[in-house]
mmCIF file of C-alpha atoms in Angstrom:
data_model
loop_
_atom_site.group_PDB
_atom_site.id
_atom_site.type_symbol
_atom_site.label_atom_id
_atom_site.label_comp_id
_atom_site.label_asym_id
_atom_site.label_seq_id
_atom_site.Cartn_x
_atom_site.Cartn_y
_atom_site.Cartn_z
ATOM 1 C CA MET N 174 15.218 -15.112 56.425
ATOM 2 C CA LYS N 175 16.530 -11.682 55.166
ATOM 3 C CA LYS N 176 18.273 -13.412 52.073
ATOM 4 C CA ILE N 177 15.068 -15.697 51.286
ATOM 5 C CA ALA N 178 12.995 -12.383 51.339
ATOM 6 C CA ILE N 179 15.570 -10.484 49.032
ATOM 7 C CA PHE N 180 15.520 -13.765 46.706
ATOM 8 C CA SER N 181 11.587 -13.582 46.662
ATOM 9 C CA LEU N 182 11.497 -9.839 45.975
ATOM 10 C CA PHE N 183 13.871 -10.346 43.369
ATOM 11 C CA PHE N 184 11.836 -12.794 41.468
ATOM 12 C CA LEU N 185 8.775 -11.095 42.240
ATOM 13 C CA PHE N 186 10.380 -8.152 40.309
ATOM 14 C CA VAL N 187 11.394 -10.190 37.596
ATOM 15 C CA TRP N 188 7.726 -11.656 37.262
ATOM 16 C CA VAL N 189 6.251 -8.216 37.243
ATOM 17 C CA PHE N 190 8.986 -6.874 34.737
ATOM 18 C CA ASN N 191 8.284 -9.839 32.428
ATOM 19 C CA SER N 192 4.474 -9.715 32.755
ATOM 20 C CA PHE N 193 4.195 -5.724 31.587
ATOM 21 C CA ALA N 194 7.150 -5.864 29.212
ATOM 22 C CA ALA N 195 6.811 -5.491 25.546
ATOM 23 C CA LEU N 196 4.891 -8.481 24.095
ATOM 24 C CA ARG N 197 6.571 -11.440 22.766
ATOM 25 C CA VAL N 198 4.669 -13.089 19.937
ATOM 26 C CA GLY N 199 5.292 -16.806 19.435
ATOM 27 C CA TYR N 200 4.743 -17.829 15.610
ATOM 28 C CA LEU N 201 3.719 -21.506 15.002
ATOM 29 C CA SER N 202 4.868 -21.766 11.097
ATOM 30 C CA PRO N 203 2.891 -24.389 9.281
ATOM 31 C CA SER N 204 4.635 -27.650 8.045
ATOM 32 C CA SER N 205 2.702 -28.175 4.893
ATOM 33 C CA SER N 206 4.549 -27.130 1.765
ATOM 34 C CA ALA N 207 1.463 -25.473 0.407
ATOM 35 C CA PHE N 208 1.521 -22.823 3.307
ATOM 36 C CA GLU N 209 5.007 -21.849 2.660
ATOM 37 C CA THR N 210 4.602 -18.963 0.392
ATOM 38 C CA PHE N 211 1.451 -17.973 2.590
ATOM 39 C CA SER N 212 3.369 -18.106 5.920
ATOM 40 C CA SER N 213 5.971 -15.825 4.436
ATOM 41 C CA SER N 214 3.532 -13.512 3.403
ATOM 42 C CA PHE N 215 1.555 -13.456 6.608
ATOM 43 C CA LEU N 216 4.867 -13.037 8.707
ATOM 44 C CA ASN N 217 5.595 -9.728 6.358
ATOM 45 C CA GLY N 218 2.291 -8.631 7.279
ATOM 46 C CA LEU N 219 2.611 -9.239 11.070
ATOM 47 C CA TYR N 220 5.944 -7.463 11.404
ATOM 48 C CA LEU N 221 4.446 -4.411 9.911
ATOM 49 C CA GLY N 222 1.504 -4.573 12.220
ATOM 50 C CA LEU N 223 3.442 -4.829 15.292
ATOM 51 C CA SER N 224 5.441 -2.059 17.203
ATOM 52 C CA LYS N 225 8.995 -1.983 16.882
ATOM 53 C CA ASP N 226 9.223 -2.937 20.675
ATOM 54 C CA GLU N 227 7.561 -6.429 19.903
ATOM 55 C CA THR N 228 9.243 -9.499 19.211
ATOM 56 C CA VAL N 229 8.228 -12.426 17.264
ATOM 57 C CA VAL N 230 9.947 -16.127 18.101
ATOM 58 C CA ILE N 231 9.122 -18.556 15.579
ATOM 59 C CA GLN N 232 8.832 -22.462 15.744
ATOM 60 C CA ASP N 233 8.365 -24.836 12.816
ATOM 61 C CA SER N 234 5.700 -27.315 13.548
ATOM 62 C CA SER N 235 7.208 -30.159 11.297
ATOM 63 C CA GLN N 236 8.449 -32.069 14.097
ATOM 64 C CA GLY N 237 4.977 -31.990 16.017
ATOM 65 C CA VAL N 238 2.683 -29.380 16.757
ATOM 66 C CA ASN N 239 2.764 -30.043 20.608
ATOM 67 C CA LYS N 240 6.457 -30.010 20.553
ATOM 68 C CA ALA N 241 6.871 -26.678 18.782
ATOM 69 C CA LEU N 242 3.985 -25.124 21.234
ATOM 70 C CA GLU N 243 6.164 -26.274 24.185
ATOM 71 C CA ASN N 244 9.358 -24.605 22.729
ATOM 72 C CA LEU N 245 7.420 -21.321 22.182
ATOM 73 C CA TYR N 246 6.079 -21.502 25.714
ATOM 74 C CA LEU N 247 9.838 -22.304 26.907
ATOM 75 C CA MET N 248 10.962 -19.149 24.742
ATOM 76 C CA GLY N 249 8.544 -16.932 26.933
ATOM 77 C CA ALA N 250 5.789 -16.250 24.245
ATOM 78 C CA ASP N 251 3.117 -14.275 25.906
ATOM 79 C CA VAL N 252 0.730 -14.936 22.818
ATOM 80 C CA VAL N 253 0.752 -17.677 20.189
ATOM 81 C CA ILE N 254 -0.295 -17.382 16.679
ATOM 82 C CA GLY N 255 -1.115 -20.760 15.037
ATOM 83 C CA PRO N 256 -1.605 -23.713 14.270
ATOM 84 C CA PHE N 257 -2.684 -23.105 10.503
ATOM 85 C CA GLU N 258 -3.917 -26.559 9.794
ATOM 86 C CA ALA N 259 -7.115 -27.916 10.846
ATOM 87 C CA ALA N 260 -5.382 -31.354 11.893
ATOM 88 C CA SER N 261 -2.718 -29.632 13.881
ATOM 89 C CA VAL N 262 -5.341 -27.345 15.599
ATOM 90 C CA LYS N 263 -7.288 -30.690 16.852
ATOM 91 C CA ILE N 264 -4.046 -32.317 17.932
ATOM 92 C CA ALA N 265 -2.923 -29.150 20.109
ATOM 93 C CA GLN N 266 -6.361 -28.945 21.913
ATOM 94 C CA THR N 267 -5.205 -29.848 25.472
ATOM 95 C CA LYS N 268 -2.070 -28.347 24.950
ATOM 96 C CA ILE N 269 -3.282 -24.905 24.019
ATOM 97 C CA CYS N 270 -6.381 -24.787 26.578
ATOM 98 C CA SER N 271 -4.008 -26.025 29.693
ATOM 99 C CA SER N 272 -1.390 -23.497 28.765
ATOM 100 C CA GLY N 273 -3.311 -20.278 29.677
ATOM 101 C CA ILE N 274 -1.400 -18.493 26.896
ATOM 102 C CA VAL N 275 -3.538 -16.610 24.576
ATOM 103 C CA THR N 276 -3.850 -18.576 21.205
ATOM 104 C CA ILE N 277 -5.162 -16.876 17.940
ATOM 105 C CA LEU N 278 -5.912 -19.219 15.019
ATOM 106 C CA PRO N 279 -5.326 -17.366 11.711
ATOM 107 C CA PHE N 280 -6.758 -19.904 9.353
ATOM 108 C CA ALA N 281 -8.567 -23.187 10.558
ATOM 109 C CA LYS N 282 -11.073 -22.896 13.291
ATOM 110 C CA ALA N 283 -11.131 -25.298 16.406
ATOM 111 C CA ASP N 284 -14.114 -27.378 17.012
ATOM 112 C CA TYR N 285 -13.581 -26.714 20.732
ATOM 113 C CA SER N 286 -13.273 -23.472 22.864
ATOM 114 C CA CYS N 287 -11.435 -22.253 25.937
ATOM 115 C CA PRO N 288 -10.900 -18.649 27.464
ATOM 116 C CA ASN N 289 -7.508 -17.953 25.860
ATOM 117 C CA LEU N 290 -8.348 -19.198 22.535
ATOM 118 C CA PHE N 291 -9.242 -16.760 19.675
ATOM 119 C CA SER N 292 -9.847 -17.145 15.854
ATOM 120 C CA TYR N 293 -9.559 -14.061 13.532
ATOM 121 C CA THR N 294 -9.503 -15.103 9.906
ATOM 122 C CA TYR N 295 -11.456 -14.667 6.653
ATOM 123 C CA ASN N 296 -14.127 -17.289 7.007
ATOM 124 C CA PRO N 297 -15.543 -18.463 3.351
ATOM 125 C CA ILE N 298 -18.678 -19.878 4.945
ATOM 126 C CA SER N 299 -19.498 -16.466 6.718
ATOM 127 C CA ALA N 300 -18.710 -14.845 3.472
ATOM 128 C CA ALA N 301 -21.315 -16.724 1.787
ATOM 129 C CA LEU N 302 -23.633 -15.930 4.352
ATOM 130 C CA GLU N 303 -22.982 -12.564 4.418
ATOM 131 C CA LEU N 304 -23.638 -12.381 0.609
ATOM 132 C CA ALA N 305 -27.144 -13.928 1.377
ATOM 133 C CA LYS N 306 -27.896 -11.143 3.688
ATOM 134 C CA PHE N 307 -26.842 -8.390 1.072
ATOM 135 C CA LEU N 308 -29.035 -10.029 -1.762
ATOM 136 C CA SER N 309 -32.158 -10.687 0.501
ATOM 137 C CA SER N 310 -32.934 -7.070 0.104
ATOM 138 C CA ASP N 311 -32.793 -6.985 -3.447
ATOM 139 C CA ASN N 312 -35.495 -8.238 -6.203
ATOM 140 C CA LEU N 313 -33.354 -11.128 -7.580
ATOM 141 C CA GLY N 314 -35.820 -12.392 -9.983
ATOM 142 C CA LYS N 315 -35.145 -15.864 -11.207
ATOM 143 C CA THR N 316 -31.930 -17.051 -9.644
ATOM 144 C CA LEU N 317 -29.483 -19.744 -10.798
ATOM 145 C CA VAL N 318 -27.090 -21.107 -7.903
ATOM 146 C CA LEU N 319 -24.163 -23.021 -9.385
ATOM 147 C CA TYR N 320 -21.798 -24.539 -7.028
ATOM 148 C CA ALA N 321 -18.525 -26.872 -7.780
ATOM 149 C CA TYR N 322 -18.856 -30.243 -5.980
ATOM 150 C CA ASP N 323 -16.285 -30.018 -3.469
ATOM 151 C CA ASN N 324 -16.623 -29.838 0.381
ATOM 152 C CA LEU N 325 -15.944 -26.011 0.659
ATOM 153 C CA ASP N 326 -18.155 -24.754 -2.127
ATOM 154 C CA ILE N 327 -21.000 -27.141 -1.052
ATOM 155 C CA ALA N 328 -20.800 -25.744 2.401
ATOM 156 C CA LYS N 329 -20.911 -22.026 1.040
ATOM 157 C CA LYS N 330 -23.761 -22.871 -1.233
ATOM 158 C CA ASP N 331 -25.711 -24.477 1.850
ATOM 159 C CA ALA N 332 -24.856 -21.421 3.945
ATOM 160 C CA PHE N 333 -25.916 -19.017 1.270
ATOM 161 C CA LEU N 334 -29.392 -20.841 0.711
ATOM 162 C CA GLU N 335 -29.943 -20.963 4.405
ATOM 163 C CA GLY N 336 -29.328 -17.222 4.838
ATOM 164 C CA LEU N 337 -31.228 -16.047 1.869
ATOM 165 C CA GLN N 338 -34.851 -14.764 2.777
ATOM 166 C CA PRO N 339 -37.487 -16.680 1.526
ATOM 167 C CA GLY N 340 -39.761 -14.980 -1.153
ATOM 168 C CA ASN N 341 -37.316 -12.609 -2.813
ATOM 169 C CA ALA N 342 -36.437 -14.659 -5.580
ATOM 170 C CA GLN N 343 -37.325 -17.993 -7.649
ATOM 171 C CA ILE N 344 -34.249 -20.277 -6.884
ATOM 172 C CA GLU N 345 -32.929 -23.110 -9.018
ATOM 173 C CA VAL N 346 -29.825 -24.700 -7.769
ATOM 174 C CA LYS N 347 -27.303 -26.916 -9.936
ATOM 175 C CA GLY N 348 -23.693 -28.459 -8.928
ATOM 176 C CA PHE N 349 -20.986 -29.532 -11.414
ATOM 177 C CA GLN N 350 -17.923 -31.408 -11.591
ATOM 178 C CA LYS N 351 -14.937 -29.344 -11.835
ATOM 179 C CA SER N 352 -13.450 -29.581 -15.350
ATOM 180 C CA ASN N 353 -10.828 -28.215 -17.638
ATOM 181 C CA SER N 354 -13.734 -27.102 -20.106
ATOM 182 C CA TYR N 355 -17.385 -26.206 -19.102
ATOM 183 C CA ASP N 356 -18.469 -25.720 -22.647
ATOM 184 C CA GLU N 357 -20.826 -28.535 -23.051
ATOM 185 C CA TYR N 358 -22.153 -28.180 -19.522
ATOM 186 C CA ILE N 359 -23.126 -24.483 -20.164
ATOM 187 C CA LYS N 360 -24.721 -25.522 -23.457
ATOM 188 C CA SER N 361 -26.525 -28.124 -22.076
ATOM 189 C CA LEU N 362 -27.642 -26.228 -18.805
ATOM 190 C CA PHE N 363 -28.848 -22.910 -20.846
ATOM 191 C CA GLY N 364 -30.325 -24.873 -23.970
ATOM 192 C CA VAL N 365 -27.797 -23.096 -26.424
ATOM 193 C CA TRP N 366 -28.139 -23.206 -30.040
ATOM 194 C CA LYS N 367 -26.389 -21.505 -32.884
ATOM 195 C CA ILE N 368 -28.584 -19.413 -35.239
ATOM 196 C CA LYS N 369 -26.082 -17.860 -37.662
ATOM 197 C CA HIS N 370 -22.428 -16.686 -38.240
ATOM 198 C CA ARG N 371 -21.902 -13.012 -38.072
ATOM 199 C CA SER N 372 -20.907 -11.654 -41.521
ATOM 200 C CA SER N 373 -18.861 -8.761 -40.023
ATOM 201 C CA LEU N 374 -15.234 -8.760 -38.987
ATOM 202 C CA THR N 375 -15.464 -12.178 -37.073
ATOM 203 C CA ASN N 376 -16.616 -15.471 -37.522
ATOM 204 C CA GLN N 377 -17.930 -16.088 -34.087
ATOM 205 C CA PRO N 378 -21.350 -17.534 -34.018
ATOM 206 C CA VAL N 379 -24.555 -15.998 -32.618
ATOM 207 C CA TYR N 380 -26.444 -17.996 -30.292
ATOM 208 C CA LYS N 381 -29.793 -18.427 -28.416
ATOM 209 C CA HIS N 382 -30.728 -20.145 -25.215
ATOM 210 C CA THR N 383 -33.909 -21.347 -23.708
ATOM 211 C CA LEU N 384 -33.171 -21.003 -19.785
ATOM 212 C CA LYS N 385 -33.908 -17.378 -18.947
ATOM 213 C CA ILE N 386 -32.227 -16.324 -15.825
ATOM 214 C CA ASP N 387 -32.003 -12.792 -14.264
ATOM 215 C CA THR N 388 -29.229 -13.541 -11.583
ATOM 216 C CA ILE N 389 -26.649 -16.002 -11.243
ATOM 217 C CA VAL N 390 -24.531 -16.948 -8.001
ATOM 218 C CA ILE N 391 -21.477 -19.029 -8.346
ATOM 219 C CA PHE N 392 -19.627 -20.935 -5.720
ATOM 220 C CA ALA N 393 -16.488 -22.262 -7.249
ATOM 221 C CA PRO N 394 -12.545 -21.828 -7.175
ATOM 222 C CA GLN N 395 -11.759 -18.469 -9.151
ATOM 223 C CA SER N 396 -10.428 -20.282 -12.413
ATOM 224 C CA ASP N 397 -13.434 -22.281 -12.629
ATOM 225 C CA PHE N 398 -15.612 -19.157 -12.026
ATOM 226 C CA VAL N 399 -13.665 -17.269 -14.892
ATOM 227 C CA ASN N 400 -14.079 -19.895 -17.416
ATOM 228 C CA ILE N 401 -17.788 -20.110 -16.593
ATOM 229 C CA ALA N 402 -18.220 -16.419 -16.811
ATOM 230 C CA ASN N 403 -16.450 -16.301 -20.048
ATOM 231 C CA LEU N 404 -18.694 -18.938 -21.393
ATOM 232 C CA LEU N 405 -21.772 -16.828 -20.326
ATOM 233 C CA ASP N 406 -20.414 -14.135 -22.318
ATOM 234 C CA TYR N 407 -19.397 -15.941 -25.524
ATOM 235 C CA TYR N 408 -22.662 -17.335 -25.580
ATOM 236 C CA GLY N 409 -24.691 -14.255 -25.143
ATOM 237 C CA ILE N 410 -26.343 -15.323 -21.669
ATOM 238 C CA LEU N 411 -26.438 -11.800 -20.048
ATOM 239 C CA VAL N 412 -28.050 -11.816 -16.897
ATOM 240 C CA LYS N 413 -28.437 -8.592 -14.747
ATOM 241 C CA ALA N 414 -25.918 -9.747 -12.074
ATOM 242 C CA ILE N 415 -23.454 -12.511 -11.249
ATOM 243 C CA TYR N 416 -22.486 -12.948 -7.703
ATOM 244 C CA SER N 417 -19.740 -14.867 -5.819
ATOM 245 C CA THR N 418 -17.360 -15.041 -2.886
ATOM 246 C CA ASP N 419 -13.683 -15.284 -2.590
ATOM 247 C CA ILE N 420 -12.809 -13.604 -5.703
ATOM 248 C CA VAL N 421 -9.679 -11.719 -6.015
ATOM 249 C CA ILE N 422 -9.012 -9.045 -8.466
ATOM 250 C CA ASN N 423 -6.055 -9.936 -10.388
ATOM 251 C CA ASP N 424 -5.047 -10.435 -14.202
ATOM 252 C CA ASN N 425 -7.208 -13.638 -14.252
ATOM 253 C CA LEU N 426 -10.440 -11.762 -13.420
ATOM 254 C CA LEU N 427 -9.595 -8.787 -15.478
ATOM 255 C CA SER N 428 -9.384 -11.246 -18.586
ATOM 256 C CA LEU N 429 -12.946 -11.322 -18.575
ATOM 257 C CA SER N 430 -14.842 -8.652 -20.758
ATOM 258 C CA LYS N 431 -16.297 -5.497 -19.723
ATOM 259 C CA ILE N 432 -19.760 -6.779 -20.309
ATOM 260 C CA ILE N 433 -19.030 -9.447 -17.430
ATOM 261 C CA LEU N 434 -17.262 -6.969 -15.390
ATOM 262 C CA LYS N 435 -20.023 -4.952 -15.255
ATOM 263 C CA ARG N 436 -22.281 -7.510 -13.808
ATOM 264 C CA LEU N 437 -20.027 -8.671 -11.172
ATOM 265 C CA ARG N 438 -20.571 -8.576 -7.506
ATOM 266 C CA PHE N 439 -18.530 -10.379 -5.082
ATOM 267 C CA ILE N 440 -16.689 -10.669 -1.520
ATOM 268 C CA THR N 441 -13.274 -10.654 -1.592
ATOM 269 C CA PRO N 442 -10.674 -12.061 1.275
ATOM 270 C CA TYR N 443 -8.732 -8.666 0.989
ATOM 271 C CA TYR N 444 -9.305 -5.724 -1.509
ATOM 272 C CA LEU N 445 -5.782 -4.414 -2.087
ATOM 273 C CA CYS N 446 -7.145 -0.915 -3.628
ATOM 274 C CA SER N 447 -9.269 -0.082 -0.735
ATOM 275 C CA GLU N 448 -9.144 3.876 0.075
ATOM 276 C CA ASP N 449 -9.189 3.058 3.699
ATOM 277 C CA GLY N 450 -6.717 4.819 5.537
ATOM 278 C CA ALA N 451 -5.472 1.577 7.234
ATOM 279 C CA ASN N 452 -5.026 -0.092 3.825
ATOM 280 C CA THR N 453 -3.280 2.800 2.058
ATOM 281 C CA ASP N 454 -0.868 2.954 4.919
ATOM 282 C CA PHE N 455 -0.143 -0.895 4.921
ATOM 283 C CA VAL N 456 0.113 -0.903 1.056
ATOM 284 C CA LYS N 457 2.568 1.953 1.134
ATOM 285 C CA GLN N 458 4.516 0.399 3.936
ATOM 286 C CA TYR N 459 4.522 -3.039 2.298
ATOM 287 C CA ASP N 460 5.876 -1.837 -0.825
ATOM 288 C CA ILE N 461 8.842 -0.129 1.143
ATOM 289 C CA GLU N 462 9.703 -2.743 2.994
ATOM 290 C CA TYR N 463 9.367 -5.601 0.346
ATOM 291 C CA GLN N 464 9.009 -4.019 -2.874
ATOM 292 C CA LYS N 465 5.755 -5.786 -3.892
ATOM 293 C CA ASP N 466 1.986 -5.662 -3.365
ATOM 294 C CA PRO N 467 0.478 -7.479 -0.176
ATOM 295 C CA ASN N 468 -2.035 -10.354 -0.613
ATOM 296 C CA PHE N 469 -4.600 -11.920 1.600
ATOM 297 C CA MET N 470 -2.150 -13.459 4.101
ATOM 298 C CA SER N 471 -0.155 -10.440 4.501
ATOM 299 C CA ALA N 472 -3.212 -8.314 5.301
ATOM 300 C CA LEU N 473 -4.420 -11.092 7.611
ATOM 301 C CA GLY N 474 -0.779 -10.938 9.538
ATOM 302 C CA TYR N 475 -1.138 -7.213 9.429
ATOM 303 C CA ASP N 476 -4.577 -7.268 11.255
ATOM 304 C CA ILE N 477 -3.523 -9.435 13.681
ATOM 305 C CA GLY N 478 -0.431 -7.529 14.776
ATOM 306 C CA ARG N 479 -2.550 -4.468 15.052
ATOM 307 C CA LEU N 480 -4.878 -6.294 17.343
ATOM 308 C CA LEU N 481 -1.786 -7.210 19.596
ATOM 309 C CA ARG N 482 0.017 -3.986 19.230
ATOM 310 C CA GLY N 483 0.638 -2.521 22.787
ATOM 311 C CA ALA N 484 -0.684 -5.318 24.810
ATOM 312 C CA ASN N 485 1.315 -7.229 27.038
ATOM 313 C CA ARG N 486 1.209 -10.654 28.937
ATOM 314 C CA VAL N 487 -1.477 -9.385 31.388
ATOM 315 C CA SER N 488 -3.484 -7.266 29.281
ATOM 316 C CA VAL N 489 -3.701 -9.304 25.963
ATOM 317 C CA GLN N 490 -6.540 -11.667 26.814
ATOM 318 C CA SER N 491 -8.593 -8.724 27.965
ATOM 319 C CA LYS N 492 -7.818 -6.482 25.063
ATOM 320 C CA LEU N 493 -8.956 -9.073 22.452
ATOM 321 C CA LYS N 494 -12.037 -9.754 24.215
ATOM 322 C CA GLU N 495 -12.979 -5.967 24.482
ATOM 323 C CA THR N 496 -12.082 -5.297 20.888
ATOM 324 C CA ALA N 497 -15.109 -4.143 18.893
ATOM 325 C CA ASP N 498 -15.604 -2.480 15.615
ATOM 326 C CA PHE N 499 -11.926 -3.140 14.576
ATOM 327 C CA ASP N 500 -11.395 -1.566 10.958
ATOM 328 C CA GLY N 501 -9.660 -4.860 9.723
ATOM 329 C CA LEU N 502 -8.160 -5.255 6.230
ATOM 330 C CA ILE N 503 -10.181 -8.472 5.393
ATOM 331 C CA GLY N 504 -13.405 -6.841 7.130
ATOM 332 C CA THR N 505 -14.995 -5.229 10.025
ATOM 333 C CA LEU N 506 -14.536 -7.235 13.098
ATOM 334 C CA LEU N 507 -17.731 -6.473 15.306
ATOM 335 C CA PHE N 508 -16.460 -8.369 18.436
ATOM 336 C CA PHE N 509 -15.156 -11.747 19.575
ATOM 337 C CA ASP N 510 -17.991 -13.865 20.352
ATOM 338 C CA ASP N 511 -18.308 -15.950 23.520
ATOM 339 C CA ASN N 512 -16.200 -18.702 22.103
ATOM 340 C CA GLY N 513 -13.362 -16.467 20.951
ATOM 341 C CA ASN N 514 -14.346 -16.346 17.100
ATOM 342 C CA GLY N 515 -14.315 -13.146 15.394
ATOM 343 C CA PHE N 516 -17.606 -11.974 14.204
ATOM 344 C CA ILE N 517 -16.752 -9.861 10.858
ATOM 345 C CA ASN N 518 -18.751 -8.146 8.403
ATOM 346 C CA TYR N 519 -17.619 -8.393 4.764
ATOM 347 C CA LYS N 520 -17.783 -5.787 1.996
ATOM 348 C CA LEU N 521 -19.605 -6.323 -1.378
ATOM 349 C CA LEU N 522 -17.414 -5.111 -4.208
ATOM 350 C CA ASN N 523 -18.812 -4.366 -7.846
ATOM 351 C CA TYR N 524 -17.420 -2.823 -11.144
ATOM 352 C CA GLU N 525 -16.521 0.317 -9.873
ATOM 353 C CA ASP N 526 -14.024 -1.354 -7.153
ATOM 354 C CA ILE N 527 -12.840 -3.545 -10.136
ATOM 355 C CA LYS N 528 -12.142 -0.630 -12.457
ATOM 356 C CA LYS N 529 -10.297 1.231 -9.638
ATOM 357 C CA CYS N 530 -7.999 -1.914 -9.147
ATOM 358 C CA LYS N 531 -7.349 -2.618 -12.714
ATOM 359 C CA ALA N 532 -5.933 1.096 -12.929
ATOM 360 C CA VAL N 533 -3.612 0.157 -9.832
ATOM 361 C CA ILE N 534 -2.506 -3.271 -11.413
ATOM 362 C CA LEU N 535 -1.666 -1.793 -15.069
ATOM 363 C CA ASN N 536 0.258 1.190 -13.317
ATOM 364 C CA ARG N 537 2.614 -1.099 -11.230
#
């Protein structure tokens, strides 16, 4: 009996030690080749966000998401990050919820909930809704909402229109097929015609248009957004403001003229040039460690690392549940709701933010 008691005490000691030891983070690496670079960036940020005492164990999900999760559980993961892909999240539903292991979804959200499941990521649909809230207090005047015919941009358009307070704008909504050239589309939409050629240093024609708009909101991939904005500039369609979401400040955006850049207002997944203390520390650490600038996935990994930092197996679930007003790099996490989804406020950027970041990009 004495031996049995000692044996039991030993295992109790091991259980208590493991429960309160530094966090072991399981990372479910996405199997899709499209996520390969994103995954590397995410891990870079995650390592910087965690403390040196915390460890990361990795499993590739290419042999099956449930098998990869099982391996992470056997490796003693206290919390799991992933899956990334929506299909994998759906497949793993039963295993995630029955495991009791805290799981954080960093990209695709689940269509189910359980107490140990959390979602922390930039949400394009929520960003479009946030944009509507920003604009509901403005006098937009006659407003044109343009959107690409793809599932994501249709969903963003719908969320925006649903969130916009009625009465502050005269709204016209137009969709378009994605194309390599939007020249004919813009000319037709705005009723553009050529009135003369300039006789100065350029042969560029001068145009007029029949459709008069005060504000334009565009939901489209960034390359398409830039193409359309360039044509607005070329044809002299100068509105008060151009709004969008999911725009990243890079060389592609900076190719737009100053005339257009001054009119841009947008929500971005991650603002590299934010002077917030957490971001300046992050960018500096990232440059020292990896000799390059972070991207959105790096920032997302860093945020999740900071959310987990200092927790252990016993405390991690309550720590996440109690997190409020977390100053994340992708936005302010106000709280996790009852379904474990992060409720995030996003920032609206303007020309001053673009100008600040342009100086940083050009001085690399």
